[in-house]
JSON list of C-alpha atoms in Angstrom, two decimals:
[
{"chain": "V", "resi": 20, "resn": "UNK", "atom": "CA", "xyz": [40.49, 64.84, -40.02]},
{"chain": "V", "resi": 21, "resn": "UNK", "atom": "CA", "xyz": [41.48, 68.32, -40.45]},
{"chain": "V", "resi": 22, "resn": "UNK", "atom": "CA", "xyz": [39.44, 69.92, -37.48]},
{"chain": "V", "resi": 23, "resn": "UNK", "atom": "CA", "xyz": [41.09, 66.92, -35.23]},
{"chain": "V", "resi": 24, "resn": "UNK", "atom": "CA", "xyz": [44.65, 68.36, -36.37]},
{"chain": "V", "resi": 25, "resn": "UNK", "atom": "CA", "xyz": [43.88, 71.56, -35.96]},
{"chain": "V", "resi": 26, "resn": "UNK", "atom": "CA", "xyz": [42.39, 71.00, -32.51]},
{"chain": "V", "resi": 27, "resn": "UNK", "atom": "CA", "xyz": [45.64, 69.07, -31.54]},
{"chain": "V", "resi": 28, "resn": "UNK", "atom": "CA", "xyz": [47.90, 72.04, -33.02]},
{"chain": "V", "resi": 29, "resn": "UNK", "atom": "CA", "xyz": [45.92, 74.17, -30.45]},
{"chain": "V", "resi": 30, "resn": "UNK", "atom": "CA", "xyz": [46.15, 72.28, -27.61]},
{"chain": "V", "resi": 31, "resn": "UNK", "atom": "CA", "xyz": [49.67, 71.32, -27.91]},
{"chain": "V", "resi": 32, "resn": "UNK", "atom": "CA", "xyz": [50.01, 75.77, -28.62]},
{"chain": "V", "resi": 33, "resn": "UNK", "atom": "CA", "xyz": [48.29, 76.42, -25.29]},
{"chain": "V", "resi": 34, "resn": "UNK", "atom": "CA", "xyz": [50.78, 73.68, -23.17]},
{"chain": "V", "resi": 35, "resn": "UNK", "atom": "CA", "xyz": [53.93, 75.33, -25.05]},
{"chain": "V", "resi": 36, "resn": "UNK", "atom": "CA", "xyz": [52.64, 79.19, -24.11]},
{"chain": "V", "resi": 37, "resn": "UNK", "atom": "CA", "xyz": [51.37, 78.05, -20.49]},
{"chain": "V", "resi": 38, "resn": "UNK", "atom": "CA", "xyz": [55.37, 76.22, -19.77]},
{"chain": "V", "resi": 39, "resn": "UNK", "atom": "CA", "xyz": [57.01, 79.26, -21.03]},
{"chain": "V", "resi": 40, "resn": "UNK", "atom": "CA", "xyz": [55.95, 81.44, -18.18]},
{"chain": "V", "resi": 41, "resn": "UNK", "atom": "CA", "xyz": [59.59, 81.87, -16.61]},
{"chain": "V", "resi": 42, "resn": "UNK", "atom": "CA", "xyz": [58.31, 84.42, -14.04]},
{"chain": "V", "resi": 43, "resn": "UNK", "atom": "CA", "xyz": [56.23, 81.58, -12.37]},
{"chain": "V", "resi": 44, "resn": "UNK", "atom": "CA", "xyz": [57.22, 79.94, -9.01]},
{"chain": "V", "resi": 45, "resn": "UNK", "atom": "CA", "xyz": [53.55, 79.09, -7.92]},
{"chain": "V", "resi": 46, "resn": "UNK", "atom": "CA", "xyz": [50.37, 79.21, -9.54]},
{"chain": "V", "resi": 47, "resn": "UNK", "atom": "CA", "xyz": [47.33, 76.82, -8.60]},
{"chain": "V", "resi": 48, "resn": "UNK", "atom": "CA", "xyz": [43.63, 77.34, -8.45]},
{"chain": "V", "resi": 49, "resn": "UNK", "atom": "CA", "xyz": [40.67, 76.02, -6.91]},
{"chain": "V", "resi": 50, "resn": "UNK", "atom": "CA", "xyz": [37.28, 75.89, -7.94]},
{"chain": "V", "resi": 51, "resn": "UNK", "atom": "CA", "xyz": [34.11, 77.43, -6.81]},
{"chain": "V", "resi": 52, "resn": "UNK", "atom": "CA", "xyz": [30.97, 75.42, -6.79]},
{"chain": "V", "resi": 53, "resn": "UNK", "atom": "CA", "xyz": [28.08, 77.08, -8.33]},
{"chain": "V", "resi": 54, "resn": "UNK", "atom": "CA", "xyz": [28.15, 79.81, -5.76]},
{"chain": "V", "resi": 55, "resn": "UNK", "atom": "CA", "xyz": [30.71, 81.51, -3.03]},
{"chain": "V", "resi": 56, "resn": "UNK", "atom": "CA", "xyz": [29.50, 81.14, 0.27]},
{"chain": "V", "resi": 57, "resn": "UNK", "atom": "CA", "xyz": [30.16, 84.23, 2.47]},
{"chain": "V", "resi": 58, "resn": "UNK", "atom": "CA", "xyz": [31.80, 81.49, 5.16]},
{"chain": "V", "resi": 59, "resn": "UNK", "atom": "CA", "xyz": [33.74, 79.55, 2.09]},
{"chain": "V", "resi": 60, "resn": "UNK", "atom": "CA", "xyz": [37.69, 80.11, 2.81]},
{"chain": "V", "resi": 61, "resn": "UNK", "atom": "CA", "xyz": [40.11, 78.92, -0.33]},
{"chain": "V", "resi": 62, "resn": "UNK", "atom": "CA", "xyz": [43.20, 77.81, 1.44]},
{"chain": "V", "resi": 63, "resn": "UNK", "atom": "CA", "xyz": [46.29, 77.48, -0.27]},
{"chain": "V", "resi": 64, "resn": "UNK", "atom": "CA", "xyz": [49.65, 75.97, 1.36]},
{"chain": "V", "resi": 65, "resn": "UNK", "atom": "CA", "xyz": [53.22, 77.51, -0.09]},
{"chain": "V", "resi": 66, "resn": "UNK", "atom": "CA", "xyz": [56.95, 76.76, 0.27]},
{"chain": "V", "resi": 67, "resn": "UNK", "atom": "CA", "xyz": [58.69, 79.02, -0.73]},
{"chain": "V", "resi": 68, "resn": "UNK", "atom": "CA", "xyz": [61.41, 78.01, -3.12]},
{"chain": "V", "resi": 69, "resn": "UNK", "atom": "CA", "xyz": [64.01, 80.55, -0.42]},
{"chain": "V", "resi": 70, "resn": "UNK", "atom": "CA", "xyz": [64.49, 83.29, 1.53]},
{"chain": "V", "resi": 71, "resn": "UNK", "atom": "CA", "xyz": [66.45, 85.57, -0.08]},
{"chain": "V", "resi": 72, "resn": "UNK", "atom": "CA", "xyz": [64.36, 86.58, -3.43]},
{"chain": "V", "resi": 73, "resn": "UNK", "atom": "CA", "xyz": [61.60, 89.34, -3.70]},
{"chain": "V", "resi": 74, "resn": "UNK", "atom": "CA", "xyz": [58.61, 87.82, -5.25]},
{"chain": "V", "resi": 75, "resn": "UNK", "atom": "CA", "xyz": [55.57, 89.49, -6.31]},
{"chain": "V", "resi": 76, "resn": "UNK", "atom": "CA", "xyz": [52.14, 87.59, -4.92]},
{"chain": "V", "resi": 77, "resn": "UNK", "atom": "CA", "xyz": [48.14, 87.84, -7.00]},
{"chain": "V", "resi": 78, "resn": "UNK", "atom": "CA", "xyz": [45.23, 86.38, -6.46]},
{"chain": "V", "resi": 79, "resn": "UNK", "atom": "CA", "xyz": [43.85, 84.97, -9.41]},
{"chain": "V", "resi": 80, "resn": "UNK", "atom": "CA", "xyz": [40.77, 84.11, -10.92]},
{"chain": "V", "resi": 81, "resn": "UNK", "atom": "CA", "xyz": [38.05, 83.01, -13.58]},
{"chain": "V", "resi": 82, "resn": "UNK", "atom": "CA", "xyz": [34.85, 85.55, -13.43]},
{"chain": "V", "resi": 83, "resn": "UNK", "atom": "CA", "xyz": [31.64, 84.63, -15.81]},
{"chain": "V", "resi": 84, "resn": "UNK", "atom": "CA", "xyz": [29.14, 87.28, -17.09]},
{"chain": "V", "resi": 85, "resn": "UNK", "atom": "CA", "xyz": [26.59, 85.84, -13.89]},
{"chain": "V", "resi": 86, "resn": "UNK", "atom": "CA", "xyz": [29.05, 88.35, -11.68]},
{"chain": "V", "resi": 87, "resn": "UNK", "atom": "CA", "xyz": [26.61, 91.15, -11.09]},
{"chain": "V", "resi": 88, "resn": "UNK", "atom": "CA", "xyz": [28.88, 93.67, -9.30]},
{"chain": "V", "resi": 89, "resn": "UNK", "atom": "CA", "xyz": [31.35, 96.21, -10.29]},
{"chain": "V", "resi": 90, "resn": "UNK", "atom": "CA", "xyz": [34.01, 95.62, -7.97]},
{"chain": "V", "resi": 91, "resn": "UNK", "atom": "CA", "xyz": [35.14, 92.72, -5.38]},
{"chain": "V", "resi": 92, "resn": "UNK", "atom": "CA", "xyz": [36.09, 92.90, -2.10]},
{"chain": "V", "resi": 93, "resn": "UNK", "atom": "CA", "xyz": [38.51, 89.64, -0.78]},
{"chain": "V", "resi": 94, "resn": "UNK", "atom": "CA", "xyz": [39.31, 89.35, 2.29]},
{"chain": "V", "resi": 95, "resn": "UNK", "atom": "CA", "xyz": [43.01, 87.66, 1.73]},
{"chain": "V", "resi": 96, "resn": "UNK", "atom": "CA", "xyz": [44.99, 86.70, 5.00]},
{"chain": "V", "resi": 97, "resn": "UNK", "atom": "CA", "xyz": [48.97, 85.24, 5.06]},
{"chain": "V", "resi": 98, "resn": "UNK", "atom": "CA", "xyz": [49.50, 82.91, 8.12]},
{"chain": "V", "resi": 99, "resn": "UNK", "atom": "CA", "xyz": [53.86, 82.50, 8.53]},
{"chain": "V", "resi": 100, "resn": "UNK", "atom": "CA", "xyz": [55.08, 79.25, 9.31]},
{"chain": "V", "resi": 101, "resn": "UNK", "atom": "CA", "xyz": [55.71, 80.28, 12.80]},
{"chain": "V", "resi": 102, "resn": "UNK", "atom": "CA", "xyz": [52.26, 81.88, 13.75]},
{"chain": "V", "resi": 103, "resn": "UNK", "atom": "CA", "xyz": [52.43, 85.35, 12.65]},
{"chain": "V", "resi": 104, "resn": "UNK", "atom": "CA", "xyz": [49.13, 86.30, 10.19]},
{"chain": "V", "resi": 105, "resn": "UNK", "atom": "CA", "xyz": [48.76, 89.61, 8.11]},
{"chain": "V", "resi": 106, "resn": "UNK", "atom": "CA", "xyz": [44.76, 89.82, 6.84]},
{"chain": "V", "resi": 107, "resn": "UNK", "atom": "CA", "xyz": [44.21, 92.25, 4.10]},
{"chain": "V", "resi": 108, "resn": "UNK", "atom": "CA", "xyz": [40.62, 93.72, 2.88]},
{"chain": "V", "resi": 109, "resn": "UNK", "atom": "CA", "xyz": [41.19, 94.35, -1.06]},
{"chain": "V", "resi": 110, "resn": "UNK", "atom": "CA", "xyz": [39.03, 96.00, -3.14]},
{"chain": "V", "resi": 111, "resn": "UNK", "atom": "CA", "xyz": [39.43, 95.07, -7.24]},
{"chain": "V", "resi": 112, "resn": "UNK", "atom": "CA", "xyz": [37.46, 96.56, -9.95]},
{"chain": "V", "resi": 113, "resn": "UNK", "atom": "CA", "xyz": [36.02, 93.89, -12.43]},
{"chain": "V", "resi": 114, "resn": "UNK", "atom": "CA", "xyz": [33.89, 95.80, -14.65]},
{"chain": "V", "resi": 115, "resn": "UNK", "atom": "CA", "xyz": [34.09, 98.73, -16.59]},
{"chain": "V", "resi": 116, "resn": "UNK", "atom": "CA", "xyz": [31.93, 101.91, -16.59]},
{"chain": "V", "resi": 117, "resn": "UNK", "atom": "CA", "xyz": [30.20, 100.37, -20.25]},
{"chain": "V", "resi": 118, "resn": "UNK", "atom": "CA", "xyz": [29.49, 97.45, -18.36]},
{"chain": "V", "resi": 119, "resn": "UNK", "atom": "CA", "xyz": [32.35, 94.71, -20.08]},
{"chain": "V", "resi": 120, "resn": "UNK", "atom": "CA", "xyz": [33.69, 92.57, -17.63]},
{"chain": "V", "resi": 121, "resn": "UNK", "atom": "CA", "xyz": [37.42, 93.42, -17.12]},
{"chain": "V", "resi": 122, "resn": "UNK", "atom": "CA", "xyz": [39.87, 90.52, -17.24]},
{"chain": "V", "resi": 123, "resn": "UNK", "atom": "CA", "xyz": [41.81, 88.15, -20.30]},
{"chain": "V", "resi": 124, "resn": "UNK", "atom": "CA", "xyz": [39.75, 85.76, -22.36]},
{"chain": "V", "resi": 125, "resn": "UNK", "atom": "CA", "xyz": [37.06, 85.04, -25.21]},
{"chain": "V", "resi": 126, "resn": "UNK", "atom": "CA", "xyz": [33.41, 84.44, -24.33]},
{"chain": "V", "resi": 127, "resn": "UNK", "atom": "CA", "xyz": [31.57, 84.51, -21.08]},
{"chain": "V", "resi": 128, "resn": "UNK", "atom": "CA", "xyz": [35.21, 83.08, -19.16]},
{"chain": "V", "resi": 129, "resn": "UNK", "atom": "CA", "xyz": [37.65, 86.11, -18.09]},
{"chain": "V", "resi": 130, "resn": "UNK", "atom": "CA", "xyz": [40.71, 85.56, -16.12]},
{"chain": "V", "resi": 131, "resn": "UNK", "atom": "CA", "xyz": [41.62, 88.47, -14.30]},
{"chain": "V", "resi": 132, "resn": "UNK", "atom": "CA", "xyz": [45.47, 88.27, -12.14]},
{"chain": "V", "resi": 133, "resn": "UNK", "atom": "CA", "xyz": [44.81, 90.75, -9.26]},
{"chain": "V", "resi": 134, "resn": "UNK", "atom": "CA", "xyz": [48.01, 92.13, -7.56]},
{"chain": "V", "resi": 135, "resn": "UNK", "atom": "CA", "xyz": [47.77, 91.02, -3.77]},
{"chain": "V", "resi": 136, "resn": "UNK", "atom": "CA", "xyz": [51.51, 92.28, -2.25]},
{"chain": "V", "resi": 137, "resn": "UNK", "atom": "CA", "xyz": [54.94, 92.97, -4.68]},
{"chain": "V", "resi": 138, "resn": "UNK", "atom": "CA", "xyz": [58.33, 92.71, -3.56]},
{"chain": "V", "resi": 139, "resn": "UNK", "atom": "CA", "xyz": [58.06, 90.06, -1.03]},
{"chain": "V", "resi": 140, "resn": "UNK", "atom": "CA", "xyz": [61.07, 88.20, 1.39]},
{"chain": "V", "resi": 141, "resn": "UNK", "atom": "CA", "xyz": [59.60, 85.16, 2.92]},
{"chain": "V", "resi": 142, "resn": "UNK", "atom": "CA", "xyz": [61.60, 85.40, 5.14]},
{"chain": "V", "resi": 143, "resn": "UNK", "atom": "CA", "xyz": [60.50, 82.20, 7.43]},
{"chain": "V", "resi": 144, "resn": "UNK", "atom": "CA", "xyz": [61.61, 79.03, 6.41]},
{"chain": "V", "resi": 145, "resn": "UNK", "atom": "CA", "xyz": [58.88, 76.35, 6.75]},
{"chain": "V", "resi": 146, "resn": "UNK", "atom": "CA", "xyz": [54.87, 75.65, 4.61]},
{"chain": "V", "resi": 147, "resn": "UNK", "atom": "CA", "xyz": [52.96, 79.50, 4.38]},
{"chain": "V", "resi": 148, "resn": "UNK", "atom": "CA", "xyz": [49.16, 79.55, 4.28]},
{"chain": "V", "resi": 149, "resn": "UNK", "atom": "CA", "xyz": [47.28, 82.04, 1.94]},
{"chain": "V", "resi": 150, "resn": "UNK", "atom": "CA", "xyz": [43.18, 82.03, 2.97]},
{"chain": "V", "resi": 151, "resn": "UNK", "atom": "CA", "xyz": [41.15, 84.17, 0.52]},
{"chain": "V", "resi": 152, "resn": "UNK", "atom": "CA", "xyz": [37.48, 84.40, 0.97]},
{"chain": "V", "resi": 153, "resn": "UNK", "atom": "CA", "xyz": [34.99, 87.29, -0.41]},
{"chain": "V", "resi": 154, "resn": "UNK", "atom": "CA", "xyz": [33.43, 90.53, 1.82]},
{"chain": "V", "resi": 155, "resn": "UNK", "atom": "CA", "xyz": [30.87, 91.41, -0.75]},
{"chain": "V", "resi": 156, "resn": "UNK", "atom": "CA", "xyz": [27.93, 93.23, 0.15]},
{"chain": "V", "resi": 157, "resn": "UNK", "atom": "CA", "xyz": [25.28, 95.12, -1.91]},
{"chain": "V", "resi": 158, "resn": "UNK", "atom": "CA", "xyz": [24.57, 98.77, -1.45]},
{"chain": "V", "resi": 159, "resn": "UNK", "atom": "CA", "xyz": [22.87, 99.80, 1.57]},
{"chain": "V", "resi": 160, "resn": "UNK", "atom": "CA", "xyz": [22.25, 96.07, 3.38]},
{"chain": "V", "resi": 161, "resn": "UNK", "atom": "CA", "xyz": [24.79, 95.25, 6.37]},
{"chain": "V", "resi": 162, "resn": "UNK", "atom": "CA", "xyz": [24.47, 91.56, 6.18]},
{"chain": "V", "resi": 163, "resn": "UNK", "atom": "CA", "xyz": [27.03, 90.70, 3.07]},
{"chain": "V", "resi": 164, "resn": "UNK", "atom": "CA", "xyz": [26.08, 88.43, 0.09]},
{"chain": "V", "resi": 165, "resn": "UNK", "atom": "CA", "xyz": [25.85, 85.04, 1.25]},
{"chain": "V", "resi": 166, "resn": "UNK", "atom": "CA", "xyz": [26.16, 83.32, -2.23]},
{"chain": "V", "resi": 167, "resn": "UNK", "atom": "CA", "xyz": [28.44, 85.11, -4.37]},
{"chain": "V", "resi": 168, "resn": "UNK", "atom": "CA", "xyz": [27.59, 84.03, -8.21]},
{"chain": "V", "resi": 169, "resn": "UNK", "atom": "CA", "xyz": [29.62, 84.09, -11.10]},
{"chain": "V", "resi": 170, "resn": "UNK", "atom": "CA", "xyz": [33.07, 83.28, -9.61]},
{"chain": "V", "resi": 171, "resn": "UNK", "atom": "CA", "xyz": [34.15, 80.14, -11.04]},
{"chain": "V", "resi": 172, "resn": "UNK", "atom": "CA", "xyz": [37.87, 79.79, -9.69]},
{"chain": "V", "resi": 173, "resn": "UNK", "atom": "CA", "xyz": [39.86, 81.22, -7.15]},
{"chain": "V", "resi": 174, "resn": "UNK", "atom": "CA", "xyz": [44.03, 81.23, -7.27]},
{"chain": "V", "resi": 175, "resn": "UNK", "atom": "CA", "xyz": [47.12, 82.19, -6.18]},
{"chain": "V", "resi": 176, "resn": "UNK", "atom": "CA", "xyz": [50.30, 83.22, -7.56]},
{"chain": "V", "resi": 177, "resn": "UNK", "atom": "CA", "xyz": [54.47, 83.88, -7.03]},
{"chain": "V", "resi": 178, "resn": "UNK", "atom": "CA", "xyz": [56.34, 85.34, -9.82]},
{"chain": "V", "resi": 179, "resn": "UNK", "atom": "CA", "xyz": [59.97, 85.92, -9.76]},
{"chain": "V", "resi": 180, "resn": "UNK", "atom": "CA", "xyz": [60.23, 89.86, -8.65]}
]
């Protein structure tokens, strides 16, 4: 009875903390199979709440212990609602030098919020696409990783600027 209460108590705790977040206009994820194909794109479709605002823009996401690399390069490209595209090659660092995975969380789950582009106008009115899909490749081989392991989700984010 009392591990039942005190499992409700947390989960209603969680919901409270997670609708509090006043800086969010967008936040959604999508999840990875067991592996990241090299040719897997994550696609996420935006509307900007207006035109006028700055926002600040990340790229999310849930990282387990199987990630064997140190960094993570993410190929992340903006399409505007009336054609124009902007493709970005980002490099983030996910582990540090002692060899803990960087990022928020308890166990073999971190969460790491990875800045992608701050102070941004949307300036077009009309549905923005975000595509995100990974560039890694090991030391000294051209060809890059064809399954990525260890990434579990990917997602993206607006906050208020």
């Amino acid at each position: 009875m009392f591990r039942s209460k005190a499992l409700l108590m947390l989960a209603l705790s969680v919901v409270l903390c997670a609708s509090c977040d006043s800086n969010r206009v967008f936040d959604v994820y999508e999840s990875v199979p067991s592996t990241w194909h090299k040719d897997s794109v994550i696609s996420f479709k935006i509307n900007p709440p207006d035109s006028l605002n700055k926002y600040n823009l990340f790229v999310n996401l849930r990282n387990t212990s199987q990630y064997k690399f140190n960094n993570l390069f993410l190929i992340v490209e903006m399409v505007f609602p009336h054609g124009k595209t902007i493709k970005d090659t980002l490099e983030y660092k996910m582990v540090e030098p002692s060899g803990k995975l960087l990022g928020s969380g308890y166990g073999d789950v971190k969460e790491n919020k990875l800045w992608y582009k701050e102070a941004v106008v949307f300036t077009e009115a009309g549905e923005y696409r975000v595509n995100i899909q990974h560039a890694m490749r090991e030391n000294g081989k051209v060809n890059g990783v064809v399954e990525l392991e260890g990434i579990t989700d990917i997602g993206f984010r607006i906050e208020n600027n």
